[in-house]
Amino acid sequence: MKPTPKPLKPLDDALADLLAQAVPLPGADTVTTFDADGRVLAQDCISALQVPPQDNSSMDGYAVRSADVTAPGAELPVSQRIAAGSAGEPLLSGTAARIFTGAPVPAGADAVLMQEDCEALNAAPGASSGEGGTARVRINAVPHPGQWIRRAGEDVTRGAVVLAAGTRLSPAELGLAASIGLHQLQVARRPKVALFSTGDELVMPGDVPPEQMRPGAIYNSNRFFLRAMLLRLGCEVTDFGIVPDRRDATIDALRQASNAHDLILTSGGVSVGEEDHIKPGVESLGRLDLWQIAMKPGKPFAYGQILREGGTAHFMGLPGNPVSSFLTFALLVRPFVLRLQGVRDVAPKSIAATADFTWARADKRREFLRVRRREQGGLELFGNQSSGVLTSAAWGDGVVDNPAGRTIAPGDTVQYIAFSDLLS
Ligand code: AMP
Ligand code: MG
């Protein structure tokens, strides 16, 4: 009697179940702000000062009391010169201060005129010349109070949580942390991930040249993108290479990998064929939930835990087909690994876009179609959507998240997820 197939698990349910297991890892590292790109903050960054620290000029020009310039053509003596990095004196009424971008606006001044609206006049004969002397300025515009002044604290107020724990740092965040004086940051420690591929057909590029590949052999492609994606997510990766399709070898590799790793990630061998040893292997060392996920490509996916001395290691098994492996990583492993580092918002963002293609075959599963954006704004579909065709992922710049049972006609609005959001 044929066993009744397990019902397919909706992708969102699978992700919710996984995230429930992804308890953030204990421990944190202190790194210099320079080296923190891609890491996840383990602590709030709270500002001990306001940014900018004082009102300052956003132009090269002249600082004035706006009440002193009520009509174009007013002439004022230049009473001081304030460059960035220096602090001026309170502005004497009826005078202007020569001022440069970033310099503090002197007390008493309430507006800056850009130098293009001003004419520096020669000092009177016999008087000391030059800016800061008794030179005068003609002002050809009428300032309104506050113009060209960047307000103290307009970026950051003192005591504000500038970046919250759980924020993944990218270049802008590094600059922001530096702007409040932080040269070191507390970040989540890197997840330690053991990676291996299963499959007797696999050969590592470099081990055998293409013309000498034996019949049935293929190059191991999954290892390359899985490793690269893990590294981009801040993981430390130990590569356990290719594990042969044998029960004992699989168990050995799993046992070894569970030591000193937070997560074991494998590709291939995760179905229930005779040559698929992951399920019994993991079950002999811990527990495994094998899921048939209602997504295409991607169906088989496994999550489990392997018992080891002093705790457990997470296990995730990806399908062998390259595009399935790629997308299950992006949609399930990536959020999991980010959550291990304490990231709260791990769901990829999809945006509405217009299809410039036809998709006539509605599937029972939610599909992720490889597409790319056209200059005109619409989305173009890659011709071959087979789960083995990795060219589709290199050609595309994202996927359309297409619900089960939906066909697509040109002009339809679809949900697009950029690879830049899925792979970074
Ligand atoms: P499996 O999930 O082991 O049944 O493999 C499914 C398909 O993916 C087979 O055609 C395998 O040859 C292929 N495959 C498995 N692992 C890899 C890999 N690391 N690189 C490229 N193709 C793979
Ligand atoms: Mg296999």
Coordinates of C-alpha atoms and ligand atoms in Angstrom, one line a residue:
M1 CA 0.0 0.0 0.0
K2 CA 1.3 3.4 -0.9
P3 CA 1.8 5.7 2.1
T4 CA -0.4 8.7 2.0
P5 CA 1.8 11.7 1.2
K6 CA 2.2 14.3 4.0
P7 CA 0.3 17.5 3.2
L8 CA 2.5 20.3 2.0
K9 CA 3.4 22.9 4.6
P10 CA 2.8 26.5 3.7
L11 CA 6.0 28.5 3.4
D12 CA 4.9 31.1 6.0
D13 CA 4.1 28.3 8.5
A14 CA 7.5 26.7 7.9
L15 CA 9.3 30.0 8.5
A16 CA 7.3 30.7 11.7
D17 CA 8.2 27.3 13.0
L18 CA 11.8 27.8 12.2
L19 CA 12.0 31.2 13.8
A20 CA 10.4 29.8 16.9
Q21 CA 13.5 27.6 17.2
A22 CA 16.0 30.4 16.4
V23 CA 16.9 31.6 19.9
P24 CA 19.5 34.3 19.5
L25 CA 23.0 33.0 20.3
P26 CA 24.5 34.0 23.7
G27 CA 27.6 36.0 23.7
A28 CA 28.8 39.1 21.9
D29 CA 31.9 40.5 20.3
T30 CA 33.4 43.9 20.7
V31 CA 34.6 45.2 17.3
T32 CA 35.8 48.5 16.1
T33 CA 33.1 50.5 14.2
F34 CA 35.4 50.2 11.2
D35 CA 35.0 46.4 11.2
A36 CA 31.3 46.2 12.1
D37 CA 29.8 46.2 8.5
G38 CA 27.3 43.4 8.3
R39 CA 27.3 42.6 12.0
V40 CA 24.2 42.9 14.2
L41 CA 24.1 45.2 17.2
A42 CA 23.9 43.4 20.5
Q43 CA 23.3 46.7 22.4
D44 CA 21.4 49.9 21.8
C45 CA 23.6 52.8 20.7
I46 CA 22.5 55.8 22.8
S47 CA 23.8 59.2 22.1
A48 CA 25.7 61.1 24.8
L49 CA 25.5 64.3 22.7
Q50 CA 23.3 66.1 20.2
V51 CA 24.2 66.1 16.5
P52 CA 25.0 68.6 15.2
P53 CA 26.4 69.8 18.5
Q54 CA 25.6 73.5 17.7
D55 CA 23.6 75.5 15.2
N56 CA 25.9 75.7 12.2
S57 CA 26.0 77.2 8.8
S58 CA 25.0 75.1 5.7
M59 CA 26.6 77.6 3.3
D60 CA 29.7 79.6 2.8
G61 CA 28.5 83.2 3.3
Y62 CA 27.7 85.7 6.0
A63 CA 25.8 85.3 9.3
V64 CA 23.6 88.2 10.3
R65 CA 20.8 89.3 12.5
S66 CA 17.9 89.2 10.0
A67 CA 16.5 92.4 11.5
D68 CA 19.6 94.2 10.3
V69 CA 18.8 93.5 6.7
T70 CA 15.3 94.6 5.8
A71 CA 16.0 95.5 2.2
P72 CA 18.4 94.3 -0.5
G73 CA 21.6 96.4 -0.7
A74 CA 22.2 96.8 3.0
E75 CA 25.9 97.2 3.9
L76 CA 27.4 95.9 7.1
P77 CA 30.9 95.8 8.5
V78 CA 32.3 92.3 8.8
S79 CA 33.1 91.9 12.5
Q80 CA 34.6 88.4 12.5
R81 CA 35.5 85.4 10.5
I82 CA 34.4 81.9 11.6
A83 CA 35.7 78.8 9.8
A84 CA 34.6 75.2 10.4
G85 CA 36.3 74.0 13.6
S86 CA 36.4 77.3 15.3
A87 CA 33.8 79.0 17.5
G88 CA 33.0 82.7 17.0
E89 CA 32.1 85.5 19.4
P90 CA 28.5 86.7 19.9
L91 CA 27.6 88.8 16.8
L92 CA 27.6 92.6 17.4
S93 CA 24.4 94.0 16.2
G94 CA 24.6 95.9 12.9
T95 CA 27.5 93.7 11.8
A96 CA 27.9 90.5 9.7
A97 CA 30.2 87.5 10.3
R98 CA 32.0 85.9 7.5
I99 CA 31.1 82.2 7.9
F100 CA 31.9 78.9 6.2
T101 CA 30.0 75.6 5.9
G102 CA 29.9 73.7 9.1
A103 CA 31.1 76.6 11.3
P104 CA 29.0 77.4 14.4
V105 CA 26.5 80.2 13.9
P106 CA 27.5 82.9 16.4
A107 CA 25.1 83.9 19.2
G108 CA 22.8 86.7 18.1
A109 CA 22.9 85.7 14.4
D110 CA 19.7 84.1 13.2
A111 CA 20.3 83.8 9.4
V112 CA 23.0 83.0 6.9
L113 CA 23.3 84.6 3.5
M114 CA 25.0 82.5 0.9
Q115 CA 28.1 84.3 -0.6
E116 CA 26.5 84.4 -4.0
D117 CA 24.0 86.9 -2.6
C118 CA 26.7 89.1 -1.1
E119 CA 29.4 91.4 -2.4
A120 CA 32.6 91.8 -0.4
L121 CA 33.5 95.5 -0.5
N122 CA 37.1 96.8 -0.3
A123 CA 38.1 98.1 3.1
A124 CA 38.2 101.9 3.4
P125 CA 41.6 103.4 2.3
G126 CA 43.9 103.4 5.3
A127 CA 41.9 100.8 7.2
S128 CA 43.3 97.3 7.6
S129 CA 42.0 95.2 4.8
G130 CA 40.8 91.7 4.4
E131 CA 38.0 89.7 5.9
G132 CA 37.9 90.1 9.7
G133 CA 39.3 93.5 9.4
T134 CA 37.1 96.5 8.8
A135 CA 35.9 95.1 5.4
R136 CA 32.3 95.5 4.7
V137 CA 29.8 93.4 2.8
R138 CA 26.8 94.4 0.7
I139 CA 23.9 92.0 1.0
N140 CA 21.7 91.8 -2.1
A141 CA 19.0 89.6 -0.6
V142 CA 16.6 89.8 2.4
P143 CA 17.2 86.9 4.7
H144 CA 14.4 85.1 6.5
P145 CA 15.1 84.0 10.0
G146 CA 16.6 80.6 10.2
Q147 CA 17.8 80.4 6.6
W148 CA 20.9 78.2 5.9
I149 CA 21.2 77.2 9.5
R150 CA 21.4 73.5 10.5
R151 CA 19.9 73.3 13.9
A152 CA 21.7 71.7 16.9
G153 CA 20.2 68.3 17.4
E154 CA 18.3 68.1 14.2
D155 CA 19.9 64.8 13.4
V156 CA 20.3 63.2 16.8
T157 CA 19.0 64.4 20.2
R158 CA 21.0 63.7 23.4
G159 CA 19.9 60.4 25.0
A160 CA 18.2 59.1 21.8
V161 CA 18.5 55.4 20.9
V162 CA 20.2 56.1 17.6
L163 CA 20.4 52.4 16.6
A164 CA 18.6 49.7 18.5
A165 CA 20.0 46.3 19.5
G166 CA 19.1 43.8 16.7
T167 CA 20.0 46.3 13.9
R168 CA 22.1 44.9 11.1
L169 CA 24.8 47.4 10.4
S170 CA 25.5 48.7 6.9
P171 CA 27.6 51.6 5.8
A172 CA 25.1 54.3 6.8
E173 CA 24.7 52.8 10.3
L174 CA 28.5 52.8 10.8
G175 CA 28.6 56.5 9.9
L176 CA 25.8 57.2 12.3
A177 CA 27.4 55.3 15.2
A178 CA 30.6 57.2 14.5
S179 CA 28.7 60.5 14.5
I180 CA 27.8 60.0 18.1
G181 CA 31.4 59.1 19.0
L182 CA 31.3 55.3 19.1
H183 CA 34.6 53.8 17.9
Q184 CA 33.7 50.3 19.2
L185 CA 30.4 48.4 19.0
Q186 CA 29.0 45.4 20.8
V187 CA 27.8 42.9 18.2
A188 CA 26.2 39.5 18.2
R189 CA 28.8 36.8 17.8
R190 CA 29.1 35.1 14.4
P191 CA 27.0 31.9 14.0
K192 CA 29.3 29.0 13.4
V193 CA 28.0 27.0 10.5
A194 CA 29.2 23.6 9.3
L195 CA 28.4 23.1 5.6
F196 CA 28.4 19.9 3.6
S197 CA 27.1 18.6 0.3
T198 CA 25.8 15.1 -0.2
G199 CA 25.9 13.2 -3.5
D200 CA 28.1 10.6 -5.1
E201 CA 27.8 12.4 -8.4
L202 CA 29.5 15.5 -7.1
V203 CA 33.0 16.6 -8.0
M204 CA 34.7 19.8 -6.9
P205 CA 35.8 22.1 -9.6
G206 CA 39.5 22.0 -9.8
D207 CA 39.7 18.3 -8.8
V208 CA 38.8 16.9 -12.3
P209 CA 39.0 18.9 -15.5
P210 CA 35.7 19.1 -17.5
E211 CA 37.0 16.8 -20.3
Q212 CA 37.8 14.0 -17.8
M213 CA 34.5 14.1 -15.9
R214 CA 33.2 10.5 -15.6
P215 CA 29.6 9.8 -16.9
G216 CA 27.1 10.8 -14.4
A217 CA 29.4 13.2 -12.6
I218 CA 28.5 16.9 -12.1
Y219 CA 30.3 19.7 -10.4
N220 CA 29.3 20.8 -7.0
S221 CA 27.7 24.2 -7.5
N222 CA 25.6 24.5 -4.4
R223 CA 28.7 24.6 -2.1
F224 CA 29.8 27.8 -3.7
F225 CA 26.6 29.8 -3.4
L226 CA 25.7 28.4 0.0
R227 CA 29.1 29.3 1.4
A228 CA 29.0 32.8 -0.1
M229 CA 25.5 33.5 1.2
L230 CA 26.5 32.3 4.7
L231 CA 29.6 34.6 4.7
R232 CA 27.5 37.5 3.6
L233 CA 25.2 36.9 6.6
G234 CA 28.1 37.1 9.0
C235 CA 28.6 33.4 9.6
E236 CA 31.9 31.6 10.2
V237 CA 31.8 28.6 7.8
T238 CA 33.5 25.3 8.2
D239 CA 33.4 23.3 5.0
F240 CA 33.1 19.6 5.5
G241 CA 33.2 18.9 1.8
I242 CA 31.3 16.3 -0.1
V243 CA 29.8 13.4 1.9
P244 CA 29.2 10.2 0.0
D245 CA 25.6 8.8 -0.2
R246 CA 26.1 6.3 2.6
R247 CA 24.4 6.1 6.0
D248 CA 27.6 5.6 8.0
A249 CA 29.4 8.4 6.2
T250 CA 26.5 10.8 6.7
I251 CA 26.2 10.0 10.4
D252 CA 30.0 10.5 10.9
A253 CA 29.9 13.8 9.1
L254 CA 26.9 15.0 11.1
R255 CA 28.4 13.9 14.4
Q256 CA 31.7 15.7 13.7
A257 CA 29.9 18.8 12.4
S258 CA 27.7 19.1 15.5
N259 CA 30.7 19.8 17.6
A260 CA 31.5 23.4 18.0
H261 CA 28.9 24.5 15.5
D262 CA 25.6 26.3 16.0
L263 CA 24.1 25.1 12.7
I264 CA 24.8 22.3 10.3
L265 CA 23.6 23.0 6.7
T266 CA 23.5 20.4 4.0
S267 CA 22.3 20.2 0.5
G268 CA 21.0 17.1 -1.3
G269 CA 19.9 13.7 0.1
V270 CA 16.9 15.2 1.9
S271 CA 14.1 13.4 0.0
V272 CA 13.1 9.9 1.1
G273 CA 14.7 7.9 -1.7
E274 CA 17.0 4.9 -1.1
E275 CA 20.0 7.2 -1.7
D276 CA 18.8 9.9 0.7
H277 CA 20.5 9.3 4.0
I278 CA 20.0 12.7 5.8
K279 CA 16.7 11.8 7.4
P280 CA 17.8 8.5 9.1
G281 CA 21.2 10.1 9.8
V282 CA 19.8 13.1 11.7
E283 CA 17.2 10.9 13.4
S284 CA 19.9 8.6 14.8
L285 CA 21.6 11.6 16.4
G286 CA 18.7 13.8 17.4
R287 CA 15.4 14.6 15.9
L288 CA 14.3 15.7 12.5
D289 CA 11.2 17.2 11.0
L290 CA 11.1 16.6 7.3
W291 CA 8.8 19.1 5.5
Q292 CA 7.3 19.1 2.1
I293 CA 7.0 22.8 1.6
A294 CA 4.4 24.3 -0.6
M295 CA 6.9 26.2 -2.7
K296 CA 8.3 25.8 -6.1
P297 CA 11.1 25.3 -6.6
G298 CA 12.1 23.9 -3.3
K299 CA 9.7 21.3 -1.9
P300 CA 11.9 19.1 0.3
F301 CA 13.4 20.8 3.3
A302 CA 14.4 19.5 6.7
Y303 CA 14.9 21.0 10.1
G304 CA 16.1 19.2 13.2
Q305 CA 18.4 19.3 16.1
I306 CA 21.4 17.1 16.8
L307 CA 22.3 16.3 20.4
R308 CA 25.9 16.8 21.3
E309 CA 27.8 17.1 24.6
G310 CA 26.4 20.1 26.5
G311 CA 23.6 21.0 24.1
T312 CA 22.2 20.8 20.6
A313 CA 23.2 22.0 17.1
H314 CA 20.5 23.1 14.7
F315 CA 20.3 21.1 11.5
M316 CA 18.9 22.4 8.2
G317 CA 18.8 20.2 5.1
L318 CA 18.2 21.8 1.7
P319 CA 17.2 20.1 -1.5
G320 CA 20.0 19.3 -4.0
N321 CA 18.6 20.9 -7.1
P322 CA 20.6 24.1 -7.3
V323 CA 17.7 26.6 -7.7
S324 CA 15.7 24.9 -4.9
S325 CA 18.8 25.0 -2.7
F326 CA 19.3 28.7 -3.6
L327 CA 15.8 29.8 -2.9
T328 CA 15.2 27.7 0.3
F329 CA 18.3 29.2 1.6
A330 CA 17.2 32.7 0.7
L331 CA 13.7 32.3 2.1
L332 CA 14.3 30.0 5.1
V333 CA 17.9 29.8 6.1
R334 CA 18.7 33.4 5.8
P335 CA 16.0 34.6 8.2
F336 CA 17.0 31.9 10.6
V337 CA 20.6 32.8 10.6
L338 CA 19.8 36.5 11.0
R339 CA 17.5 35.7 14.0
L340 CA 20.3 33.7 15.6
Q341 CA 22.1 37.0 15.6
G342 CA 19.2 38.8 17.1
V343 CA 17.7 40.5 14.0
R344 CA 14.0 41.1 14.6
D345 CA 12.7 42.0 11.2
V346 CA 13.9 39.1 9.0
A347 CA 11.2 38.8 6.4
P348 CA 12.3 39.8 2.9
K349 CA 10.5 42.8 1.5
S350 CA 8.4 42.4 -1.6
I351 CA 7.2 45.3 -3.7
A352 CA 4.5 45.6 -6.3
A353 CA 5.7 45.5 -9.9
T354 CA 4.2 45.0 -13.3
A355 CA 4.7 41.8 -15.2
D356 CA 5.8 42.1 -18.8
F357 CA 5.3 38.4 -19.4
T358 CA 2.8 35.6 -19.5
W359 CA 2.7 32.8 -17.0
A360 CA 0.0 30.5 -18.2
R361 CA 0.6 27.4 -16.0
A362 CA -0.8 28.1 -12.5
D363 CA 0.7 25.7 -10.0
K364 CA -0.7 24.2 -6.9
R365 CA 2.4 25.5 -5.0
R366 CA 3.5 29.1 -4.4
E367 CA 6.1 29.8 -7.0
F368 CA 9.2 31.9 -7.1
L369 CA 9.8 32.9 -10.7
R370 CA 13.2 34.2 -11.7
V371 CA 12.8 37.6 -13.3
R372 CA 14.6 40.8 -13.9
R373 CA 13.6 44.4 -14.0
R374 CA 13.5 46.1 -17.4
E375 CA 14.6 49.7 -17.9
Q376 CA 11.0 50.6 -18.7
G377 CA 9.9 49.4 -15.3
G378 CA 8.3 46.0 -16.0
L379 CA 9.5 42.6 -15.2
E380 CA 10.9 40.1 -17.7
L381 CA 10.7 36.3 -17.1
F382 CA 13.6 33.9 -17.6
G383 CA 12.6 31.3 -20.2
N384 CA 13.5 28.2 -18.3
Q385 CA 12.1 28.0 -14.7
S386 CA 13.4 24.5 -14.0
S387 CA 14.8 23.9 -10.5
G388 CA 18.1 22.7 -12.0
V389 CA 18.7 25.8 -14.2
L390 CA 21.0 27.9 -12.1
T391 CA 21.4 30.3 -15.0
S392 CA 18.0 31.7 -14.2
A393 CA 19.3 32.9 -10.8
A394 CA 22.4 34.5 -12.3
W395 CA 20.4 36.1 -15.1
G396 CA 17.6 37.4 -12.8
D397 CA 17.8 40.1 -10.3
G398 CA 14.9 38.8 -8.2
V399 CA 11.9 36.6 -8.0
V400 CA 8.2 37.1 -8.4
D401 CA 6.4 35.6 -5.4
N402 CA 3.4 34.1 -7.2
P403 CA 0.6 32.7 -5.1
A404 CA -0.6 29.1 -5.7
G405 CA -3.1 28.8 -8.5
R406 CA -2.4 32.2 -10.1
T407 CA -1.7 32.8 -13.8
I408 CA 0.0 36.0 -14.9
A409 CA -0.8 38.2 -17.9
P410 CA 1.2 41.2 -19.2
G411 CA 0.3 44.3 -17.2
D412 CA -0.7 42.3 -14.1
T413 CA 0.6 43.6 -10.7
V414 CA 2.8 41.0 -9.1
Q415 CA 5.0 40.9 -5.9
Y416 CA 8.7 41.2 -6.6
I417 CA 11.5 40.4 -4.2
A418 CA 15.0 41.7 -5.2
F419 CA 17.9 39.4 -4.8
S420 CA 19.7 42.3 -3.2
D421 CA 17.2 41.9 -0.3
L422 CA 17.5 38.1 -0.3
L423 CA 21.2 37.7 -0.5
S424 CA 22.6 40.4 1.6
Ligands
AMP1 P1 19.1 15.2 -4.3 O1 18.3 16.3 -3.5 O2 20.3 14.7 -3.6 O3 18.1 14.2 -4.7 O4 19.6 16.0 -5.6 C1 18.7 16.5 -6.5 C2 19.4 17.0 -7.7 O5 20.3 18.0 -7.4 C3 20.2 15.9 -8.4 O6 20.1 16.1 -9.8 C4 21.6 16.2 -7.9 O7 22.6 15.8 -8.8 C5 21.6 17.7 -7.8 N1 22.6 18.2 -6.8 C6 22.6 17.7 -5.5 N2 23.6 18.3 -4.9 C7 24.2 19.2 -5.7 C8 25.2 20.1 -5.6 N3 25.9 20.3 -4.5 N4 25.6 20.9 -6.7 C9 24.9 20.7 -7.9 N5 23.9 19.9 -8.0 C10 23.5 19.1 -7.0
MG2 MG 21.5 13.2 -3.8

